[in-house]
Amino acid sequence: MRKKIVAGNWKMNTTVPQGVELAKEVVALSKDVKDCLLVVAPPFTHLAPVAEALKGSKVALAAQNCADHTSGAYTGEVAVDMIDSIGCTYCILGHSERRQYYGETDEKLVVKVKLALEKNIKPILCVGENLEEREAGKHFDVVTSQIKNVLYTLTAEEMKNIVVAYEPVWAIGTGKTATAEQAQEIHAAIRKCLADKFGAQVAEDTTILYGGSCKPSNAKELFAQKDIDGGLIGGAALKAADFIAIAQSY
Ligand code: 13P
């Protein structure tokens, strides 16, 4: 059985005290969540105090990115060793905002994914098409080539530690959610793409999250889809009650 996950990507929001408060609220409410792993991904500055706030809880910690080098003269970057040493077990990689604004390419992502895996950090690899690509009917091609470019470089063994997040760019922060059918058909295509390379079992065991304006009011329908195994939540993850309500949508 693949793992169900609801992960909160806080992006560049909250001060450190606000983030610690939010983490504490998530921990307090997490006791009501069954059969679903909760993950929070605060900004780098928050990781140490949030790790402290999560201690003793079942909420896992993720970074929102990591460097494509192990250490050295890379001013402003944060290495995977560093996030590992602070207690992160997941790392979001390839978010569309990083692809769009910070020149994150599939080639760089191959390096980052491998560095994370070497440290037993599980990458949450984001894929997704933009509006233009969706309107041109290229969404399946865009998403499957992102998957192939990055994940086809891995072994089946390494794939066991990968989480995929499908986030259509046009649905992120726009209030426009993909319909459950639109999301399901892409999730199924991702799973098929993984099965083609790694076999049916690996594909069946891979957790594939949906992200993009997911909130308590639409999570139930999305999570009811066969190939949707949870969510990567942006805006709604900044309110503990909403984040937990999403996780309770199973
Ligand atoms: P929103 O939930 O705010 O649309 O953001 C989704 C996202 O980008 C999560 O990584």
Short mmCIF file of C-alpha atoms and ligand atoms in Angstrom, two decimals:
data_model
loop_
_atom_site.label_atom_id
_atom_site.label_comp_id
_atom_site.label_asym_id
_atom_site.label_seq_id
_atom_site.Cartn_x
_atom_site.Cartn_y
_atom_site.Cartn_z
CA MET A 1 0.00 0.00 0.00
CA ARG A 2 1.42 3.37 -0.94
CA LYS A 3 1.73 6.10 1.64
CA LYS A 4 -0.88 8.88 1.80
CA ILE A 5 0.75 12.24 2.39
CA VAL A 6 -0.49 15.77 2.93
CA ALA A 7 2.41 18.21 2.78
CA GLY A 8 2.31 21.93 3.47
CA ASN A 9 4.58 24.11 1.36
CA TRP A 10 4.77 27.36 3.28
CA LYS A 11 6.76 29.01 0.46
CA MET A 12 8.19 32.42 1.50
CA ASN A 13 5.61 33.08 4.20
CA THR A 14 5.66 33.66 7.97
CA THR A 15 8.37 35.04 10.25
CA VAL A 16 10.22 32.54 12.43
CA PRO A 17 7.96 33.07 15.49
CA GLN A 18 4.84 32.83 13.30
CA GLY A 19 6.17 29.65 11.68
CA VAL A 20 6.93 28.04 15.04
CA GLU A 21 3.42 28.91 16.21
CA LEU A 22 1.93 27.39 13.05
CA ALA A 23 4.00 24.22 13.51
CA LYS A 24 2.79 23.91 17.11
CA GLU A 25 -0.81 24.27 16.00
CA VAL A 26 -0.31 21.61 13.32
CA VAL A 27 1.20 19.26 15.92
CA ALA A 28 -1.70 19.85 18.32
CA LEU A 29 -4.30 19.12 15.64
CA SER A 30 -2.35 16.25 14.06
CA LYS A 31 -3.61 13.88 16.73
CA ASP A 32 -6.94 13.79 14.87
CA VAL A 33 -5.35 12.67 11.60
CA LYS A 34 -5.33 8.97 10.81
CA ASP A 35 -3.60 7.02 8.04
CA CYS A 36 -1.98 10.02 6.45
CA LEU A 37 1.52 11.36 6.92
CA LEU A 38 1.72 15.09 7.53
CA VAL A 39 4.75 17.00 6.27
CA VAL A 40 5.55 20.70 6.70
CA ALA A 41 8.01 22.59 4.52
CA PRO A 42 8.89 25.94 6.10
CA PRO A 43 11.55 28.34 4.78
CA PHE A 44 15.20 27.44 5.55
CA THR A 45 15.42 29.99 8.39
CA HIS A 46 12.63 28.18 10.24
CA LEU A 47 13.87 24.61 9.96
CA ALA A 48 15.75 24.36 13.29
CA PRO A 49 13.05 25.86 15.54
CA VAL A 50 10.27 24.09 13.63
CA ALA A 51 12.16 20.77 14.01
CA GLU A 52 12.14 21.45 17.74
CA ALA A 53 8.40 22.16 17.70
CA LEU A 54 7.74 18.90 15.80
CA LYS A 55 9.75 16.74 18.22
CA GLY A 56 7.76 13.82 19.56
CA SER A 57 5.04 14.29 16.94
CA LYS A 58 4.41 12.34 13.76
CA VAL A 59 4.69 15.43 11.56
CA ALA A 60 7.69 15.22 9.23
CA LEU A 61 9.91 18.11 8.20
CA ALA A 62 10.80 19.07 4.62
CA ALA A 63 12.98 21.72 3.03
CA GLN A 64 11.65 23.60 0.01
CA ASN A 65 14.84 23.17 -2.02
CA CYS A 66 18.49 22.17 -1.71
CA ALA A 67 21.72 23.03 -3.51
CA ASP A 68 23.08 21.09 -6.46
CA HIS A 69 26.50 20.90 -4.78
CA THR A 70 27.54 19.19 -1.56
CA SER A 71 29.44 22.09 0.07
CA GLY A 72 31.83 24.94 -0.65
CA ALA A 73 31.84 28.36 -2.24
CA TYR A 74 28.17 28.68 -3.24
CA THR A 75 27.00 31.79 -1.43
CA GLY A 76 23.36 31.73 -0.44
CA GLU A 77 22.86 28.02 -1.10
CA VAL A 78 21.85 25.34 1.40
CA ALA A 79 23.30 21.84 1.05
CA VAL A 80 21.47 18.60 1.56
CA ASP A 81 23.85 17.71 4.44
CA MET A 82 22.65 20.81 6.24
CA ILE A 83 18.96 20.05 5.93
CA ASP A 84 19.68 16.44 6.88
CA SER A 85 21.55 17.51 10.01
CA ILE A 86 18.57 19.54 11.16
CA GLY A 87 16.10 16.68 10.87
CA CYS A 88 14.52 17.06 7.43
CA THR A 89 13.36 13.77 5.96
CA TYR A 90 11.80 15.24 2.79
CA CYS A 91 12.82 17.93 0.32
CA ILE A 92 10.56 19.58 -2.26
CA LEU A 93 12.43 19.76 -5.56
CA GLY A 94 11.54 21.27 -8.91
CA HIS A 95 8.63 23.38 -7.75
CA SER A 96 7.28 25.37 -10.70
CA GLU A 97 8.14 28.61 -8.93
CA ARG A 98 11.78 27.50 -8.83
CA ARG A 99 11.64 26.35 -12.44
CA GLN A 100 10.04 29.64 -13.50
CA TYR A 101 11.92 32.23 -11.42
CA TYR A 102 15.23 30.58 -10.52
CA GLY A 103 16.18 28.68 -13.63
CA GLU A 104 15.72 25.22 -12.17
CA THR A 105 16.17 22.76 -15.03
CA ASP A 106 15.57 19.04 -15.25
CA GLU A 107 19.38 18.59 -15.52
CA LYS A 108 19.89 20.37 -12.19
CA LEU A 109 17.06 18.38 -10.68
CA VAL A 110 18.75 15.10 -11.57
CA VAL A 111 21.74 16.22 -9.49
CA LYS A 112 19.62 17.48 -6.59
CA VAL A 113 17.45 14.35 -6.48
CA LYS A 114 20.54 12.13 -6.36
CA LEU A 115 22.23 14.21 -3.64
CA ALA A 116 19.04 14.04 -1.56
CA LEU A 117 18.70 10.28 -2.01
CA GLU A 118 22.32 9.74 -0.95
CA LYS A 119 21.40 11.34 2.39
CA ASN A 120 18.17 9.36 2.71
CA ILE A 121 16.15 12.51 2.16
CA LYS A 122 13.04 11.78 0.16
CA PRO A 123 12.55 14.16 -2.75
CA ILE A 124 9.05 15.44 -3.46
CA LEU A 125 9.55 16.05 -7.16
CA CYS A 126 7.12 18.59 -8.63
CA VAL A 127 5.95 18.44 -12.23
CA GLY A 128 3.22 20.28 -14.07
CA GLU A 129 2.27 22.16 -17.21
CA ASN A 130 1.55 25.88 -17.57
CA LEU A 131 -1.64 27.36 -18.99
CA GLU A 132 -0.27 27.76 -22.50
CA GLU A 133 0.83 24.13 -22.58
CA ARG A 134 -2.54 22.97 -21.23
CA GLU A 135 -4.44 25.01 -23.82
CA ALA A 136 -2.25 23.62 -26.60
CA GLY A 137 -3.12 20.10 -25.41
CA LYS A 138 0.50 19.39 -24.49
CA HIS A 139 -0.03 18.65 -20.79
CA PHE A 140 0.54 14.91 -20.99
CA ASP A 141 3.75 15.38 -23.00
CA VAL A 142 5.10 18.11 -20.74
CA VAL A 143 4.50 16.16 -17.54
CA THR A 144 5.75 12.82 -18.82
CA SER A 145 8.91 14.38 -20.21
CA GLN A 146 9.61 16.06 -16.85
CA ILE A 147 9.19 12.65 -15.22
CA LYS A 148 11.41 10.91 -17.77
CA ASN A 149 14.14 13.56 -17.73
CA VAL A 150 14.57 13.33 -13.98
CA LEU A 151 13.26 10.02 -12.69
CA TYR A 152 14.31 7.74 -15.55
CA THR A 153 17.91 8.34 -14.43
CA LEU A 154 17.16 6.48 -11.16
CA THR A 155 17.10 2.80 -10.29
CA ALA A 156 13.90 1.02 -9.21
CA GLU A 157 15.41 0.83 -5.72
CA GLU A 158 15.93 4.61 -5.63
CA MET A 159 12.38 5.17 -6.88
CA LYS A 160 11.07 3.73 -3.60
CA ASN A 161 12.09 6.98 -1.90
CA ILE A 162 10.55 9.34 -4.42
CA VAL A 163 7.28 11.22 -4.00
CA VAL A 164 5.86 12.91 -7.10
CA ALA A 165 3.67 16.03 -6.93
CA TYR A 166 1.58 17.02 -9.93
CA GLU A 167 1.00 20.77 -9.75
CA PRO A 168 -0.55 22.37 -12.82
CA VAL A 169 0.99 25.85 -12.87
CA TRP A 170 -2.33 27.46 -13.82
CA ALA A 171 -3.89 26.11 -10.62
CA ILE A 172 -1.22 27.33 -8.20
CA GLY A 173 -2.41 30.19 -6.02
CA THR A 174 -5.07 31.11 -8.58
CA GLY A 175 -8.09 29.58 -6.89
CA LYS A 176 -8.56 27.49 -10.07
CA THR A 177 -8.27 23.84 -9.08
CA ALA A 178 -7.88 21.16 -11.69
CA THR A 179 -11.09 19.14 -11.74
CA ALA A 180 -10.83 15.75 -10.10
CA GLU A 181 -10.99 14.20 -13.59
CA GLN A 182 -8.24 16.44 -15.00
CA ALA A 183 -5.99 15.62 -12.05
CA GLN A 184 -6.79 11.89 -12.10
CA GLU A 185 -5.98 11.48 -15.80
CA ILE A 186 -2.57 13.08 -15.37
CA HIS A 187 -1.85 11.09 -12.20
CA ALA A 188 -2.72 7.91 -14.08
CA ALA A 189 -0.42 8.96 -16.93
CA ILE A 190 2.41 9.59 -14.47
CA ARG A 191 1.90 6.18 -12.90
CA LYS A 192 1.88 4.54 -16.34
CA CYS A 193 5.07 6.41 -17.26
CA LEU A 194 6.71 5.07 -14.09
CA ALA A 195 5.42 1.55 -14.77
CA ASP A 196 6.91 1.61 -18.29
CA LYS A 197 10.38 2.11 -16.86
CA PHE A 198 10.33 0.58 -13.38
CA GLY A 199 7.54 -2.01 -13.57
CA ALA A 200 4.00 -2.09 -12.26
CA GLN A 201 4.90 -2.67 -8.62
CA VAL A 202 7.18 0.36 -8.26
CA ALA A 203 4.56 2.51 -10.00
CA GLU A 204 1.81 1.17 -7.74
CA ASP A 205 3.88 1.97 -4.66
CA THR A 206 4.76 5.54 -5.65
CA THR A 207 2.90 8.29 -3.83
CA ILE A 208 1.63 10.94 -6.27
CA LEU A 209 0.32 14.15 -4.72
CA TYR A 210 -1.88 16.81 -6.27
CA GLY A 211 -1.13 20.51 -5.71
CA GLY A 212 -2.81 23.70 -6.88
CA SER A 213 -5.54 25.55 -4.95
CA CYS A 214 -6.30 22.44 -2.91
CA LYS A 215 -8.45 23.35 0.10
CA PRO A 216 -10.82 21.71 2.57
CA SER A 217 -13.79 22.20 0.21
CA ASN A 218 -12.26 20.33 -2.75
CA ALA A 219 -9.80 17.92 -1.14
CA LYS A 220 -12.34 15.16 -0.60
CA GLU A 221 -13.23 14.86 -4.28
CA LEU A 222 -9.59 15.05 -5.38
CA PHE A 223 -8.39 12.49 -2.83
CA ALA A 224 -11.19 10.11 -3.79
CA GLN A 225 -9.49 9.58 -7.17
CA LYS A 226 -7.72 6.28 -7.61
CA ASP A 227 -4.29 7.70 -8.41
CA ILE A 228 -4.28 10.75 -6.11
CA ASP A 229 -2.46 9.91 -2.89
CA GLY A 230 -2.66 13.23 -1.10
CA GLY A 231 -1.77 16.84 -1.62
CA LEU A 232 0.98 19.42 -1.69
CA ILE A 233 -0.74 22.42 -0.20
CA GLY A 234 0.31 26.07 -0.48
CA GLY A 235 -2.02 28.81 0.78
CA ALA A 236 -4.28 26.53 2.81
CA ALA A 237 -1.26 25.10 4.67
CA LEU A 238 -0.75 28.48 6.37
CA LYS A 239 -3.82 27.88 8.51
CA ALA A 240 -3.40 24.82 10.71
CA ALA A 241 -7.14 24.12 10.85
CA ASP A 242 -7.45 24.13 7.03
CA PHE A 243 -4.32 22.04 6.58
CA ILE A 244 -5.61 19.43 9.03
CA ALA A 245 -9.11 19.52 7.50
CA ILE A 246 -7.52 18.68 4.14
CA ALA A 247 -5.66 15.75 5.70
CA GLN A 248 -8.92 14.54 7.20
CA SER A 249 -10.54 14.44 3.77
CA TYR A 250 -9.74 10.77 3.23
P1 13P B 1 -1.62 26.77 -3.60
O1 13P B 1 -2.21 25.66 -2.76
O2 13P B 1 -1.48 28.06 -2.87
O3 13P B 1 -2.30 26.89 -4.92
O4 13P B 1 -0.10 26.31 -3.92
C1 13P B 1 0.14 25.03 -4.34
C2 13P B 1 1.61 24.80 -4.35
O5 13P B 1 2.33 25.39 -5.14
C3 13P B 1 2.15 23.87 -3.37
O6 13P B 1 3.49 23.59 -3.63
#
